[in-house]
Amino acid sequence: MSLSRRLTVLAAALIGCTLPAAAPAHAVVGGTEAKAADPPWLAAVGTPLFFPRASGQFCGGALIAPDRVLTAAHCVQLAQLLPQALTVTFDRSDLTSPDGTTVAVTDVHLHPDFHTDTVDGVDVFHHDLAILTLAHPQNRATVPIAAPQGDTATVLGWGGIAAGDLLNTVLREATVPIVSDTDCAAAYPGAFDATDMVCAGSTTADTGEFDSGGPLLIDGKLVGITSWARGTALAGYPTVYARIPASF
């Protein structure tokens, strides 16, 4: 996902050289179209200043409390300097439409242990979690959080539908296999840390550009946040998701 990292830097530059350090990190590959209102807690995170994408979207997020959205820290690291430049949009299945509800952000809180490494040419994000405080509480369902237990999971996002695709604007979902910690550590030696990461994905179902910060779900519960990987749907390199602690 080196391309996604470059696009993230572009997003930051377009926000007045201050913001979203971030993270177009993924696109749902091998999935089907979905309706944003079906998971009412699903959010598109963006800024009006990010002109390359419809709705200014560059990451995903999940409503975990009426005024709190969980996303990836690398998506919004620079936005701490100007959180008001960020927006969160609900119920918009196609980013080119005016549908849904858009809410301003008033605060960005990163996980205190969030940090970045580069291992074998791949950007690695540790404790890649951030909470966005919304200007107005939302009267909608929130998503429950759980530990990642199971063989398969669901991913959602507005990202590309193949490696290098930057044009998709329609929400998609896919079922992805959970990859064991042992296999993920073998795929990313010296980078994968099972204490704060979990892996999922295959060559036929994965996330991609502009899916960072989006949900990894098992039985309708949020078990991870799309974080980083080498490529998209690349054999031997599953996507890494940030595990969600009880609090931070």
XYZ file of C-alpha atoms in Angstrom:
248
model
C 0.000 0.000 0.000
C 2.814 2.370 -0.690
C 0.542 4.228 -3.105
C -2.050 4.718 -0.406
C 0.575 6.226 1.850
C 1.512 8.736 -0.846
C -2.150 9.631 -1.335
C -2.476 10.150 2.373
C 0.352 12.611 2.346
C -1.406 14.389 -0.516
C -4.569 14.596 1.569
C -2.565 16.158 4.357
C -1.007 18.683 2.023
C -4.363 19.665 0.598
C -5.608 20.407 4.072
C -3.334 23.378 4.179
C -0.140 21.411 4.757
C -1.429 20.485 8.153
C -3.692 17.499 8.032
C -4.828 14.146 7.678
C -1.767 12.233 7.905
C -3.378 9.620 6.774
C -4.492 6.933 5.039
C -6.145 5.901 2.096
C -5.189 2.425 2.883
C -7.454 0.002 1.292
C -10.262 -0.940 -1.018
C -12.780 -3.730 -0.799
C -11.694 -6.303 -3.365
C -13.865 -9.239 -4.361
C -16.971 -7.960 -2.630
C -20.414 -6.707 -3.553
C -22.148 -3.346 -3.349
C -23.650 -2.478 0.019
C -25.969 0.136 1.506
C -24.446 2.507 4.042
C -27.671 2.709 6.030
C -27.654 -1.048 6.708
C -24.829 -0.579 9.211
C -26.048 2.856 10.433
C -22.851 3.301 12.450
C -20.586 3.156 9.349
C -18.812 6.442 8.610
C -16.856 7.962 5.739
C -14.046 10.122 7.107
C -12.761 12.971 4.964
C -12.339 16.677 4.386
C -13.767 19.063 1.776
C -10.159 19.986 1.019
C -9.307 16.533 -0.356
C -10.442 17.219 -3.925
C -9.237 13.964 -5.558
C -12.056 12.001 -3.877
C -15.825 12.474 -3.968
C -17.063 13.795 -0.613
C -13.390 14.345 0.256
C -13.351 10.788 1.654
C -9.996 9.180 2.417
C -10.751 6.707 5.251
C -13.548 4.845 6.992
C -14.749 4.832 10.578
C -17.281 3.370 13.002
C -19.597 5.101 15.468
C -18.878 3.574 18.897
C -20.753 6.179 20.982
C -23.263 8.896 19.991
C -20.470 11.449 19.532
C -17.419 9.192 18.997
C -16.105 7.643 15.775
C -13.271 5.114 15.826
C -10.859 5.207 12.885
C -7.184 4.559 12.126
C -4.674 6.876 13.786
C -2.575 7.130 10.638
C -5.634 8.550 8.871
C -5.949 11.549 11.148
C -2.593 12.017 12.848
C -1.983 15.465 11.357
C -5.616 16.455 11.830
C -4.922 16.889 15.524
C -3.696 20.328 14.526
C -6.977 21.280 12.868
C -9.737 18.770 13.667
C -12.406 21.135 12.322
C -11.131 20.394 8.809
C -12.424 16.833 9.125
C -15.934 15.607 8.387
C -17.729 12.341 9.095
C -20.567 11.240 6.809
C -23.187 8.573 7.522
C -25.712 6.854 5.200
C -23.924 7.709 1.933
C -23.631 4.553 -0.175
C -22.161 6.414 -3.155
C -19.731 9.194 -2.342
C -20.842 11.147 -5.426
C -24.371 11.546 -4.045
C -25.657 14.180 -1.603
C -27.334 11.533 0.553
C -26.735 11.048 4.246
C -25.662 13.156 7.171
C -22.335 14.974 7.415
C -21.026 16.032 10.827
C -18.047 18.185 11.780
C -15.243 16.926 14.026
C -14.149 18.874 17.102
C -11.332 16.713 18.479
C -8.913 13.963 17.460
C -7.537 11.601 20.109
C -4.830 9.110 19.075
C -3.972 5.948 20.957
C -1.100 7.000 23.265
C 1.127 4.195 21.960
C 0.526 4.857 18.268
C 3.757 4.912 16.288
C 5.080 4.054 12.854
C 7.915 1.823 11.686
C 9.155 0.916 8.230
C 10.013 -2.764 7.895
C 11.246 -4.185 4.606
C 9.804 -1.212 2.746
C 6.350 -1.422 4.322
C 4.837 1.239 6.569
C 3.856 -0.498 9.811
C 1.397 1.147 12.208
C 1.308 0.130 15.855
C -1.804 0.758 17.994
C -3.313 2.349 14.906
C -6.450 3.752 16.547
C -7.981 7.192 16.930
C -11.253 8.558 18.278
C -12.952 11.488 16.562
C -15.310 13.597 18.676
C -18.319 14.803 16.683
C -19.763 18.286 16.928
C -23.248 16.812 17.355
C -24.219 13.447 18.920
C -25.925 11.089 16.498
C -29.262 9.426 17.148
C -28.339 6.124 15.526
C -27.144 2.677 16.494
C -23.519 2.238 17.508
C -21.404 -0.826 16.783
C -20.462 -3.207 19.622
C -16.784 -4.105 20.086
C -15.454 -7.624 20.645
C -12.287 -9.719 20.467
C -11.499 -11.327 17.072
C -12.719 -14.903 17.444
C -13.765 -16.856 14.349
C -12.643 -18.028 10.924
C -14.143 -15.335 8.720
C -14.984 -11.653 8.970
C -16.679 -8.906 6.986
C -14.988 -5.751 5.693
C -16.658 -2.589 4.394
C -15.326 0.413 2.506
C -15.529 2.836 -0.384
C -12.038 2.033 -1.616
C -10.813 0.578 -4.886
C -12.020 -2.788 -6.109
C -8.589 -3.865 -7.373
C -4.963 -2.975 -6.769
C -4.322 0.546 -8.039
C -8.015 1.435 -8.400
C -8.532 4.997 -7.167
C -11.887 5.720 -8.801
C -14.463 3.574 -7.013
C -16.888 5.631 -4.923
C -19.502 2.993 -4.092
C -19.613 1.235 -0.729
C -18.730 -2.441 -0.916
C -18.473 -5.330 1.509
C -16.671 -8.650 1.372
C -16.133 -11.751 3.471
C -12.475 -12.322 4.287
C -10.701 -15.240 6.021
C -9.056 -14.580 9.372
C -5.332 -15.364 9.149
C -3.640 -16.896 12.183
C -1.140 -14.881 14.198
C 1.538 -17.446 13.310
C 0.950 -17.106 9.576
C 0.778 -13.326 9.789
C 4.033 -13.155 11.726
C 5.627 -15.307 9.014
C 4.293 -12.947 6.332
C 5.576 -9.863 8.145
C 8.635 -10.885 10.195
C 9.708 -8.188 12.590
C 6.586 -6.132 11.871
C 3.482 -8.020 12.986
C 2.638 -7.789 16.690
C -0.237 -10.000 17.831
C -0.781 -7.907 20.946
C -2.213 -5.028 18.912
C -2.774 -6.474 15.427
C -4.870 -9.142 13.715
C -4.724 -10.303 10.081
C -7.364 -11.145 7.501
C -7.764 -11.342 3.739
C -6.863 -13.380 0.678
C -6.065 -12.923 -3.006
C -9.796 -12.832 -3.792
C -11.130 -10.735 -0.893
C -9.330 -7.854 0.762
C -9.373 -4.143 1.496
C -7.455 -1.526 -0.498
C -6.889 2.178 -1.253
C -9.112 4.454 0.847
C -10.402 1.681 3.142
C -8.093 2.421 6.092
C -9.950 3.083 9.321
C -12.850 0.930 8.181
C -14.306 -2.005 10.118
C -13.374 -5.661 10.442
C -16.533 -7.376 11.706
C -17.314 -10.795 13.127
C -20.967 -11.578 13.842
C -21.793 -7.896 13.537
C -19.231 -6.854 16.141
C -16.221 -4.631 15.522
C -13.016 -6.627 16.066
C -10.478 -4.543 14.153
C -9.734 -1.389 12.171
C -8.157 -1.537 8.706
C -4.530 -0.524 9.124
C -1.724 -1.637 6.771
C -0.402 -4.293 4.387
C 2.001 -4.972 1.568
C -0.100 -4.391 -1.540
C -3.761 -5.281 -2.014
C -4.944 -8.900 -2.268
C -1.315 -9.888 -2.736
C -0.538 -13.583 -2.256
C 1.183 -14.255 1.046
C 0.492 -10.770 2.449
C -2.824 -10.446 4.281
C -4.059 -7.089 5.510
C -3.259 -6.120 9.090
C -5.995 -4.655 11.305
C -5.593 -2.840 14.591
C -6.985 -4.742 17.564
C -9.330 -2.680 19.737
C -8.584 -2.466 23.470
C -11.272 -1.946 26.096
C -10.235 1.694 26.369
C -7.433 4.105 25.537
